């Protein structure tokens, strides 16, 4: 119950102000189609440099939570998911709005998002200290294998094909080696003077997540989507609260499914919503109503995609393995403040860790309150022209990358990486494993070198890295993740419709 | 898969394979070996996977990608050129805020679905550009005190 001691820190005027700004801004940005939670968090990182670590994390955590919930607005009113996590929300949410229940659908979505989110954060509160204590037993070889596991899991799940996912991870690992080698002080892979300091993570994150979205808007040209927003009538909130309570089975199923999916590194929110929707339909007494504007489906999907947020941070905060692409960006935010996740975070920076986690708990309530009252305003924002969004995101990406070290080199790297990523995505590659490779590369390398030095003094390198219960356990997990993905790809290859062409952008 | 997308897959596959193989060769040729221990480890996997991807592209089995259509490429070109000029040329010569104003207005105007013949829509673009730059100036120059390249008229 250590977290209770730090609950008051969330309510200092500055921290609470940041929480409100992050939540409000996240809801508006989340409601805008095309602005994903990952990109929003990446664009926000430069704004956290002048803040203390705790304050920066509060802002990023609030934005993460509320962009996922805000994505429901455009899913319900436009039939366009604000984020991939809201795909399942469109199935019944849009139908409800079309049937004249837009306000009710929005209220149910925010109430169930908050309930699922609170459940997820409570799981985060109770699981992280246990896992963090367990992480104390980890030596260099284990951390090396953990980094490889993180890249493997995200690589095999995020991209259009296993090989391309793993290749994306390899590109990220290679990019992380550009610049000075920390141990020998040697320059490596410096093809241009702008790379002499290596690739800075934050401009790279901004480029990899923001620029492909800008170019995607360019690719559509001046075609008018002809999207029409459905009207939002008035609906009493108390009735929505009673309806959510009545649909407790869908709500709790969504919360449990979302939390389990969030705990598995790499899976991401879009699966949480869809799995919860599907399971809720299976156990429902009103199966036939699903897909026609039934509130149960909406409640299950929204409860799940916000329940996923808290648990997706459990592997990040304890073992440095991000549970989702957005968590990978948050890891970048932690590292720039000199904070390394794991036991160090809870032992040496408990105020940072617990204030951040508590802020996510309070943030769920704030998100619900804001969501219930500004849904109508957010609905106006979702109609912002894509051309305006492209120009604004490009400008923000340039200013954000430059402001990290006041260097144009970072802006060049940001644009080049982002442009290359757009084209790579068109060929089935994915940004998430590449980013993870870039972030975990230095951690993997440092532990590989440290492990090799220990091994040379005590035993052989092969023995040090390939034996021992924990090493074998981690290696088996890497192998299982690879084998499962290869098997899925072969199965999908037999059924090309199921394989799809790449995944939705995180 | 069309001929054009098959061709694009081959170009992408070959480009990635060349990068993978180059990284592998450089890692094993460069000295001191200790500094390249980790790059050697990853470059072997990188090279193997990239060659595999190129081979799949040649054989036409790269089923996870369709590439870009000619229309999409034509749509992307003006925006991308504007972004490249903005970042590589204008930002340092004209100054950050001047270049950003021009780039924002250019990108917004090129892709805006509103009519390009109506005075009202041009007025809206000018107002929104001015508002955006004012917000960016307030945030970065005043709140975050970021020092940007000097404006050309200063």
XYZ file of C-alpha atoms in Angstrom:
660
model
C 0.000 0.000 0.000
C 3.036 2.227 -0.554
C 1.186 4.096 -3.314
C -1.222 5.747 -0.846
C 1.677 7.668 0.696
C 2.302 9.424 -2.623
C -1.340 10.084 -3.543
C -1.155 13.648 -2.207
C 1.663 14.510 -4.669
C -0.801 14.240 -7.548
C -2.884 17.050 -6.066
C -0.179 19.734 -5.827
C -1.426 22.653 -7.961
C 1.239 22.223 -10.655
C 0.950 18.437 -10.958
C -2.840 18.544 -10.977
C -2.752 21.344 -13.576
C -0.525 19.192 -15.808
C -2.849 16.241 -15.322
C -5.824 18.357 -16.409
C -3.970 19.742 -19.452
C -2.779 16.258 -20.490
C -6.245 14.766 -20.049
C -8.105 17.558 -21.834
C -5.569 17.787 -24.680
C -5.414 14.006 -25.000
C -9.193 13.760 -25.340
C -9.264 16.366 -28.094
C -6.266 14.891 -29.950
C -7.549 11.343 -29.461
C -10.861 12.355 -31.001
C -9.083 13.522 -34.150
C -8.837 10.690 -36.686
C -5.247 9.959 -37.657
C -3.646 11.295 -34.476
C -2.762 8.077 -32.666
C -1.925 7.862 -28.934
C 1.660 6.877 -29.792
C 2.178 9.895 -32.031
C 0.552 12.228 -29.497
C 2.835 11.015 -26.698
C 5.911 11.229 -28.988
C 5.054 14.826 -29.951
C 4.556 15.730 -26.287
C 7.961 14.475 -25.088
C 9.871 17.685 -26.035
C 7.474 19.649 -23.809
C 8.580 17.574 -20.810
C 12.286 18.520 -20.983
C 11.870 21.577 -18.803
C 9.776 19.619 -16.320
C 10.865 17.345 -13.489
C 10.690 13.621 -14.280
C 7.472 13.174 -12.259
C 5.781 16.151 -13.892
C 6.774 15.031 -17.376
C 5.487 11.520 -16.763
C 2.182 12.837 -15.380
C 1.652 14.799 -18.616
C 2.581 11.842 -20.844
C 0.548 9.312 -18.813
C -2.549 11.551 -18.880
C -2.228 12.020 -22.631
C -1.822 8.245 -23.145
C -4.930 7.423 -21.099
C -7.186 10.056 -22.590
C -6.178 9.692 -26.265
C -7.280 6.049 -26.090
C -10.649 7.102 -24.619
C -10.963 10.155 -26.908
C -10.666 7.923 -29.959
C -14.203 6.733 -29.204
C -15.658 10.124 -30.183
C -14.794 9.832 -33.871
C -15.526 6.080 -33.792
C -19.067 6.783 -32.566
C -19.878 9.946 -34.507
C -17.943 9.403 -37.761
C -17.459 5.617 -37.914
C -13.700 6.353 -38.060
C -11.702 4.996 -35.082
C -9.623 7.809 -33.541
C -7.011 5.145 -32.775
C -6.665 1.457 -33.707
C -7.812 0.659 -30.143
C -11.272 1.973 -31.020
C -11.956 -0.306 -33.994
C -14.405 -2.454 -31.995
C -16.154 0.707 -30.741
C -17.386 1.519 -34.256
C -19.295 -1.799 -34.501
C -22.094 -0.775 -32.143
C -21.181 2.807 -31.202
C -21.710 4.227 -34.694
C -24.980 2.316 -35.087
C -26.192 3.769 -31.776
C -25.371 7.294 -32.986
C -27.099 6.606 -36.305
C -30.180 5.456 -34.395
C -30.228 8.831 -32.629
C -28.373 7.769 -29.441
C -25.058 9.565 -30.026
C -24.927 11.275 -26.633
C -25.858 8.056 -24.840
C -23.154 6.137 -26.732
C -20.533 8.757 -25.830
C -21.552 8.723 -22.154
C -21.492 4.911 -21.985
C -18.124 4.880 -23.695
C -16.497 7.331 -21.248
C -18.049 5.673 -18.183
C -16.917 2.192 -19.220
C -13.479 3.519 -20.267
C -13.055 4.997 -16.781
C -14.219 1.802 -15.032
C -11.923 -0.377 -17.162
C -9.081 2.106 -16.777
C -9.343 2.175 -12.967
C -9.292 -1.638 -12.882
C -6.214 -1.677 -15.109
C -4.328 0.886 -13.016
C -5.169 -1.005 -9.790
C -3.628 -4.091 -11.370
C -0.580 -1.978 -12.242
C -0.365 -0.812 -8.604
C -0.482 -4.311 -7.141
C 1.611 -6.183 -9.728
C 4.529 -3.816 -10.315
C 6.184 -3.974 -6.866
C 6.098 -7.791 -6.908
C 7.622 -8.010 -10.389
C 10.099 -5.212 -9.646
C 11.403 -7.160 -6.601
C 11.684 -10.241 -8.801
C 13.626 -8.182 -11.372
C 16.384 -7.726 -8.742
C 17.526 -11.266 -9.521
C 18.306 -10.280 -13.107
C 21.954 -10.157 -14.207
C 23.431 -8.809 -17.491
C 22.682 -11.983 -19.478
C 19.019 -11.932 -18.362
C 18.588 -8.252 -19.218
C 20.172 -8.913 -22.609
C 17.674 -11.725 -23.298
C 14.806 -9.582 -21.992
C 15.687 -6.851 -24.491
C 15.799 -9.435 -27.280
C 12.466 -10.857 -26.068
C 10.856 -7.399 -26.156
C 12.002 -6.777 -29.736
C 11.038 -10.297 -30.820
C 7.545 -10.112 -29.352
C 6.736 -6.700 -30.811
C 8.491 -7.582 -34.084
C 6.487 -10.734 -34.601
C 3.136 -9.214 -33.635
C 3.200 -5.726 -35.098
C 4.379 -6.037 -38.680
C 2.668 -7.580 -41.705
C 5.078 -10.543 -41.691
C 7.339 -12.128 -39.066
C 10.494 -11.660 -41.145
C 9.733 -7.986 -41.785
C 8.870 -7.428 -38.116
C 12.157 -8.926 -36.998
C 13.994 -7.053 -39.731
C 12.447 -3.807 -38.434
C 13.783 -4.699 -34.962
C 17.245 -5.358 -36.457
C 17.200 -1.978 -38.248
C 16.362 -0.333 -34.908
C 19.187 -2.203 -33.147
C 21.626 -1.171 -35.873
C 20.497 2.474 -35.737
C 21.161 2.412 -31.992
C 24.825 1.530 -32.631
C 25.435 4.607 -34.815
C 27.711 7.169 -33.131
C 30.261 6.707 -30.363
C 30.733 3.285 -28.800
C 30.406 3.780 -25.033
C 33.115 1.302 -24.065
C 35.937 1.902 -26.585
C 34.993 5.476 -27.529
C 35.148 4.516 -31.225
C 32.953 6.137 -33.893
C 30.710 3.640 -35.685
C 28.662 3.856 -38.927
C 29.008 7.625 -39.285
C 28.144 8.230 -42.933
C 27.336 11.919 -42.486
C 28.419 14.611 -40.021
C 24.819 14.944 -38.737
C 25.137 11.382 -37.353
C 28.333 12.029 -35.381
C 26.490 12.217 -32.079
C 24.427 9.129 -32.892
C 20.676 9.058 -33.393
C 18.832 10.833 -30.595
C 15.836 8.822 -29.477
C 13.272 11.615 -29.176
C 13.656 13.127 -32.679
C 13.702 9.566 -34.014
C 10.467 8.725 -32.163
C 8.802 11.887 -33.446
C 9.902 11.168 -36.997
C 8.978 7.493 -36.973
C 5.466 8.060 -35.621
C 4.486 11.545 -36.866
C 5.951 11.862 -40.354
C 4.345 8.667 -41.796
C 0.952 10.024 -40.699
C 1.658 13.358 -42.393
C 2.686 11.594 -45.632
C -0.415 9.359 -45.419
C -2.527 12.522 -45.552
C -0.453 13.754 -48.516
C -1.066 10.424 -50.278
C -4.835 10.939 -50.176
C -4.436 14.210 -52.094
C -7.316 16.676 -52.186
C -9.993 13.995 -52.183
C -12.932 15.087 -50.025
C -13.830 12.251 -47.647
C -17.400 13.533 -47.574
C -17.586 12.485 -43.925
C -20.651 13.712 -42.110
C -20.791 14.036 -38.368
C -23.863 12.679 -36.633
C -25.730 15.015 -34.325
C -25.469 14.692 -30.539
C -28.708 15.113 -28.636
C -29.011 15.615 -24.861
C -29.118 12.555 -22.612
C -29.162 12.403 -18.785
C -25.837 11.153 -17.391
C -27.580 9.379 -14.481
C -29.355 7.099 -16.956
C -26.050 6.226 -18.591
C -24.562 5.397 -15.160
C -27.511 3.080 -14.428
C -27.139 1.415 -17.834
C -23.424 0.735 -17.287
C -24.236 -0.762 -13.858
C -26.918 -2.938 -15.463
C -24.430 -4.185 -18.076
C -21.883 -5.181 -15.406
C -21.120 -8.505 -17.126
C -19.870 -6.822 -20.327
C -18.058 -4.176 -18.278
C -16.169 -6.636 -16.076
C -15.410 -8.971 -18.978
C -13.948 -6.036 -20.922
C -11.843 -4.960 -17.925
C -10.440 -8.473 -17.363
C -9.758 -9.184 -21.064
C -8.167 -5.740 -21.556
C -5.913 -6.200 -18.528
C -4.734 -9.649 -19.633
C -3.998 -8.404 -23.159
C -2.164 -5.368 -21.752
C 0.066 -7.575 -19.618
C 1.321 -9.491 -22.664
C 4.151 -7.399 -24.115
C 3.592 -6.135 -27.617
C -0.036 -6.946 -28.312
C -1.590 -3.485 -28.051
C -5.032 -2.044 -27.519
C -6.730 -2.816 -30.825
C -6.754 -6.513 -30.000
C -8.070 -5.878 -26.466
C -11.215 -4.150 -27.768
C -11.930 -6.722 -30.447
C -11.317 -9.754 -28.197
C -13.532 -8.288 -25.437
C -16.292 -7.474 -27.943
C -16.158 -11.004 -29.330
C -16.153 -12.689 -25.907
C -18.946 -10.449 -24.655
C -21.046 -11.408 -27.694
C -20.429 -15.098 -27.009
C -21.666 -14.964 -23.423
C -24.499 -12.500 -24.056
C -28.169 -13.411 -23.889
C -28.796 -10.863 -26.652
C -26.236 -12.006 -29.243
C -28.483 -11.080 -32.153
C -28.484 -7.400 -31.117
C -24.690 -7.069 -31.487
C -23.755 -4.950 -34.492
C -27.139 -3.215 -34.571
C -26.339 -0.527 -31.995
C -26.311 -2.587 -28.794
C -24.772 -0.915 -25.753
C -23.228 -4.151 -24.395
C -20.738 -4.387 -27.289
C -19.748 -0.753 -26.876
C -19.260 -1.111 -23.099
C -17.130 -4.265 -23.439
C -14.897 -2.746 -26.155
C -14.342 0.584 -24.402
C -13.807 -0.984 -20.990
C -11.170 -3.298 -22.512
C -9.165 -0.748 -24.462
C -8.705 1.492 -21.431
C -8.147 -1.429 -19.034
C -5.190 -2.340 -21.270
C -3.365 0.964 -20.583
C -2.319 0.286 -16.950
C -1.187 -3.342 -17.365
C 0.733 -2.453 -20.560
C 3.012 -0.457 -18.248
C 3.690 -3.406 -15.901
C 6.392 -5.039 -18.092
C 7.728 -1.551 -18.895
C 8.104 -0.346 -15.315
C 9.432 -3.639 -13.954
C 11.406 -5.286 -16.751
C 11.924 -2.438 -19.287
C 9.820 -4.277 -21.875
C 7.093 -1.990 -23.205
C 3.678 -3.643 -23.412
C 2.590 -1.476 -26.352
C 4.125 0.938 -28.893
C 2.954 3.880 -26.757
C 4.655 2.316 -23.738
C 7.849 2.154 -25.857
C 7.612 5.915 -26.363
C 7.039 6.366 -22.612
C 10.220 4.346 -22.016
C 12.045 6.942 -24.141
C 10.477 9.638 -21.937
C 11.749 7.881 -18.792
C 15.271 7.376 -20.116
C 15.753 11.037 -21.119
C 15.108 11.948 -17.485
C 17.835 9.492 -16.459
C 15.391 7.010 -14.965
C 15.847 3.339 -15.746
C 12.759 1.164 -15.205
C 12.946 -1.912 -12.984
C 13.872 -2.307 -9.363
C 15.960 0.913 -9.572
C 12.803 2.899 -10.291
C 10.947 1.655 -7.201
C 13.981 1.616 -4.878
C 15.689 4.883 -5.844
C 12.845 6.921 -7.333
C 9.703 5.762 -5.497
C 8.198 9.259 -5.566
C 8.510 9.374 -9.371
C 7.090 5.877 -9.848
C 4.164 6.111 -7.432
C 3.150 9.689 -8.239
C 3.085 8.733 -11.925
C 0.991 5.606 -11.275
C -1.355 7.499 -8.929
C -1.773 10.229 -11.534
C -2.966 7.601 -13.988
C -5.574 6.504 -11.448
C -6.806 10.056 -10.877
C -6.503 10.694 -14.615
C -9.130 8.015 -15.350
C -11.675 9.904 -13.235
C -10.738 13.254 -14.804
C -10.934 11.729 -18.265
C -14.442 10.500 -17.519
C -15.603 13.883 -16.193
C -14.079 15.824 -19.108
C -15.315 13.224 -21.578
C -18.897 13.458 -20.347
C -18.945 17.231 -20.559
C -16.802 18.037 -23.611
C -17.858 15.234 -25.940
C -19.869 17.717 -27.982
C -16.834 20.028 -28.308
C -14.567 17.125 -29.230
C -17.099 16.167 -31.870
C -16.498 19.532 -33.587
C -12.733 19.061 -33.461
C -12.879 15.709 -35.240
C -13.909 17.598 -38.361
C -10.608 19.527 -38.560
C -9.463 19.296 -42.200
C -6.747 16.631 -42.758
C -4.671 19.216 -44.666
C -4.605 21.405 -41.538
C -3.659 18.391 -39.391
C -0.818 17.462 -41.794
C 0.617 21.001 -41.743
C 0.243 21.261 -37.943
C 1.824 17.854 -37.208
C 4.715 18.636 -39.588
C 5.314 21.964 -37.828
C 5.092 20.383 -34.363
C 7.474 17.585 -35.405
C 10.060 20.092 -36.660
C 9.839 22.347 -33.584
C 9.738 19.373 -31.207
C 12.800 17.666 -32.715
C 14.781 20.898 -32.850
C 14.014 21.851 -29.260
C 15.586 18.661 -27.811
C 19.198 19.811 -28.313
C 18.675 23.020 -30.382
C 20.170 21.147 -33.317
C 19.128 21.064 -36.983
C 20.873 17.673 -37.303
C 18.081 16.172 -35.197
C 15.476 17.693 -37.532
C 17.219 16.192 -40.578
C 17.371 12.777 -38.924
C 13.708 13.075 -37.873
C 12.519 13.818 -41.429
C 14.713 11.210 -43.114
C 13.754 8.441 -40.673
C 10.072 9.367 -40.857
C 10.025 9.463 -44.667
C 11.889 6.151 -44.868
C 9.438 4.668 -42.335
C 6.419 5.696 -44.425
C 7.779 3.833 -47.440
C 8.878 0.873 -45.294
C 5.330 0.632 -43.873
C 4.013 0.427 -47.408
C 6.145 -2.690 -47.824
C 4.933 -4.411 -44.666
C 7.461 -3.089 -42.130
C 6.399 -1.607 -38.801
C 7.608 1.357 -36.728
C 7.037 -0.247 -33.297
C 9.779 -2.953 -33.431
C 12.158 -0.452 -35.028
C 11.574 2.003 -32.183
C 11.972 -0.731 -29.617
C 15.252 -1.807 -31.242
C 16.447 1.788 -31.120
C 15.511 2.194 -27.442
C 16.546 -1.244 -26.187
C 19.682 -1.444 -28.389
C 21.988 0.415 -25.975
C 20.583 -1.596 -23.026
C 21.116 -4.879 -24.891
C 24.631 -3.878 -25.988
C 25.755 -2.644 -22.558
C 24.562 -5.865 -20.903
C 25.999 -8.029 -23.670
C 29.437 -6.436 -23.218
C 29.182 -6.541 -19.409
C 28.092 -10.194 -19.567
C 30.969 -11.036 -21.921
C 33.473 -9.467 -19.505
C 32.036 -11.418 -16.569
C 32.003 -14.599 -18.672
C 35.626 -14.165 -19.718
C 36.640 -13.876 -16.060
C 34.540 -16.780 -14.774
C 33.365 -19.170 -17.476
C 32.797 -19.157 -21.240
C 30.521 -16.646 -23.005
C 28.324 -19.442 -24.356
C 27.897 -20.943 -20.884
C 27.131 -17.562 -19.324
C 24.473 -16.568 -21.863
C 22.947 -19.954 -22.663
C 22.731 -21.780 -19.351
C 20.910 -21.185 -16.067
C 17.183 -21.488 -15.393
C 16.295 -17.851 -16.015
C 18.346 -17.641 -19.239
C 16.739 -20.810 -20.553
C 13.288 -19.581 -19.579
C 13.805 -16.301 -21.477
C 15.348 -18.056 -24.483
C 12.341 -20.423 -24.575
C 10.001 -17.418 -24.534
C 11.887 -15.902 -27.494
C 11.671 -19.255 -29.301
C 7.957 -19.701 -28.532
C 7.149 -16.196 -29.756
C 9.088 -16.825 -32.982
C 7.601 -20.272 -33.590
C 4.059 -19.094 -32.878
C 4.470 -16.189 -35.308
C 5.954 -18.396 -38.028
C 3.064 -20.832 -37.554
C 0.514 -17.970 -37.759
C 2.164 -16.627 -40.894
C 2.045 -20.030 -42.574
C -1.609 -20.375 -41.557
C -2.369 -16.867 -42.866
C -0.426 -17.626 -46.047
C -2.917 -20.403 -46.732
C -5.707 -17.892 -46.158
C -4.562 -14.601 -47.772
C -7.733 -12.729 -46.734
C -6.903 -13.263 -43.071
C -3.291 -12.239 -43.467
C -4.070 -8.615 -44.379
C -1.564 -6.166 -45.696
C 0.224 -4.795 -42.689
C -1.339 -3.696 -39.452
C -3.014 -0.507 -38.450
C -0.559 2.167 -37.341
C -0.085 2.179 -33.566
C -0.168 -8.140 -57.149
C 0.274 -5.731 -60.065
C 3.459 -5.412 -62.074
C 4.089 -1.959 -60.573
C 3.773 -3.197 -56.974
C 5.952 -6.249 -57.773
C 8.592 -3.871 -59.152
C 8.342 -1.678 -56.024
C 8.708 -4.731 -53.776
C 11.865 -5.726 -55.632
C 13.330 -2.198 -55.342
C 12.539 -2.079 -51.600
C 13.844 -5.627 -51.025
C 17.106 -4.946 -52.877
C 17.602 -1.629 -51.052
C 17.117 -3.280 -47.640
C 19.377 -6.195 -48.603
C 22.114 -3.786 -49.679
C 21.880 -1.922 -46.370
C 21.896 -5.212 -44.413
C 24.892 -6.606 -46.297
C 26.795 -3.303 -46.062
C 26.254 -3.141 -42.298
C 27.441 -6.743 -41.995
C 30.592 -6.155 -44.080
C 31.461 -2.906 -42.287
C 30.964 -4.562 -38.873
C 33.370 -7.380 -39.707
C 35.970 -5.243 -41.516
C 36.239 -2.322 -39.101
C 38.616 -2.333 -36.121
C 38.911 -2.492 -33.146
C 36.922 -5.697 -33.034
C 35.756 -5.051 -29.432
C 33.868 -1.933 -30.548
C 32.048 -3.950 -33.228
C 31.187 -7.020 -31.143
C 27.502 -6.180 -30.769
C 27.080 -4.780 -34.312
C 28.587 -8.034 -35.640
C 26.080 -10.065 -33.673
C 23.055 -8.157 -34.957
C 24.348 -7.552 -38.473
C 24.473 -11.283 -39.216
C 20.756 -11.570 -38.413
C 20.044 -8.274 -40.211
C 21.824 -9.427 -43.382
C 20.196 -12.872 -43.367
C 16.670 -11.476 -42.917
C 17.165 -8.730 -45.512
C 18.459 -11.187 -48.137
C 15.478 -13.444 -47.369
C 13.112 -10.474 -47.837
C 14.746 -9.560 -51.164
C 14.504 -13.162 -52.363
C 10.794 -13.261 -51.461
C 10.244 -9.980 -53.324
C 11.938 -11.363 -56.454
C 9.870 -14.538 -56.319
C 6.654 -12.487 -55.951
C 5.820 -14.035 -52.561
C 5.992 -10.792 -50.585
C 2.293 -11.011 -49.743
C 2.249 -8.457 -46.931
C 2.712 -5.379 -49.101
C 1.248 -3.754 -52.181
C 3.451 -0.669 -52.263
C 2.108 2.643 -53.568
C -0.062 3.457 -56.549
C 1.131 5.959 -59.141
C -1.628 8.343 -58.014
C -0.459 8.163 -54.384
C 3.121 8.888 -55.440
C 1.928 11.892 -57.451
C -0.105 13.109 -54.452
C 2.812 12.749 -52.055
C 5.368 14.538 -54.272
C 4.370 18.218 -53.738
C 3.986 17.870 -49.954
C 7.224 15.980 -49.577
C 9.116 18.491 -51.731
C 7.674 21.330 -49.622
C 8.774 19.525 -46.412
C 12.279 18.889 -47.774
C 12.740 22.526 -48.870
C 11.373 23.703 -45.515
C 13.745 21.616 -43.439
C 16.906 21.414 -45.526
C 16.890 24.922 -46.982
C 14.378 27.423 -45.644
C 14.574 26.824 -41.865
C 18.185 27.977 -41.599
C 18.211 30.613 -44.350
C 14.858 32.303 -43.680
C 14.629 31.540 -39.966
C 12.439 29.009 -38.172
C 9.248 30.998 -37.796
C 9.294 32.544 -41.291
C 10.004 29.176 -42.920
C 7.380 27.445 -40.768
C 4.757 30.036 -41.724
C 5.446 29.533 -45.427
C 5.619 25.719 -45.132
C 2.416 25.511 -43.055
C 0.539 27.741 -45.510
C 1.906 25.826 -48.521
C 1.072 22.345 -47.191
C -2.346 23.423 -45.899
C -3.202 25.103 -49.223
C -1.923 22.303 -51.478
C -4.005 19.616 -49.757
C -7.016 21.681 -48.641
C -10.233 20.323 -50.097
C -11.850 23.783 -50.000
C -11.974 25.708 -53.269
C -8.787 27.435 -54.446
C -10.856 30.017 -56.349
C -12.754 31.482 -53.421
C -11.312 34.458 -51.594
C -12.992 33.287 -48.375
C -11.113 29.990 -48.240
C -7.786 31.788 -48.802
C -8.670 34.132 -45.960
C -9.416 31.144 -43.713
C -6.054 29.577 -44.585
C -4.205 32.818 -43.798
C -5.982 33.222 -40.441
C -5.360 29.590 -39.400
C -1.686 29.815 -40.449
C -1.229 32.991 -38.400
C -2.952 31.389 -35.403
C -0.841 28.234 -35.599
C 2.438 30.143 -35.829
C 1.376 32.432 -32.967
C 0.719 29.346 -30.780
C 4.070 27.787 -31.779
C 5.896 31.048 -31.055
C 4.226 31.369 -27.690
C 5.000 27.759 -26.741
C 8.540 27.394 -28.023
C 9.975 30.937 -27.890
C 8.246 32.194 -24.738
C 7.324 29.164 -22.585
C 10.120 26.711 -23.474
C 12.656 29.462 -24.454
C 14.019 27.482 -27.400
C 16.644 29.421 -29.362
C 15.976 29.004 -33.070
C 18.031 30.155 -36.122
C 17.829 33.943 -36.569
C 15.012 35.211 -38.799
C 16.229 36.682 -42.121
C 14.608 40.082 -41.510
C 16.139 40.570 -38.057
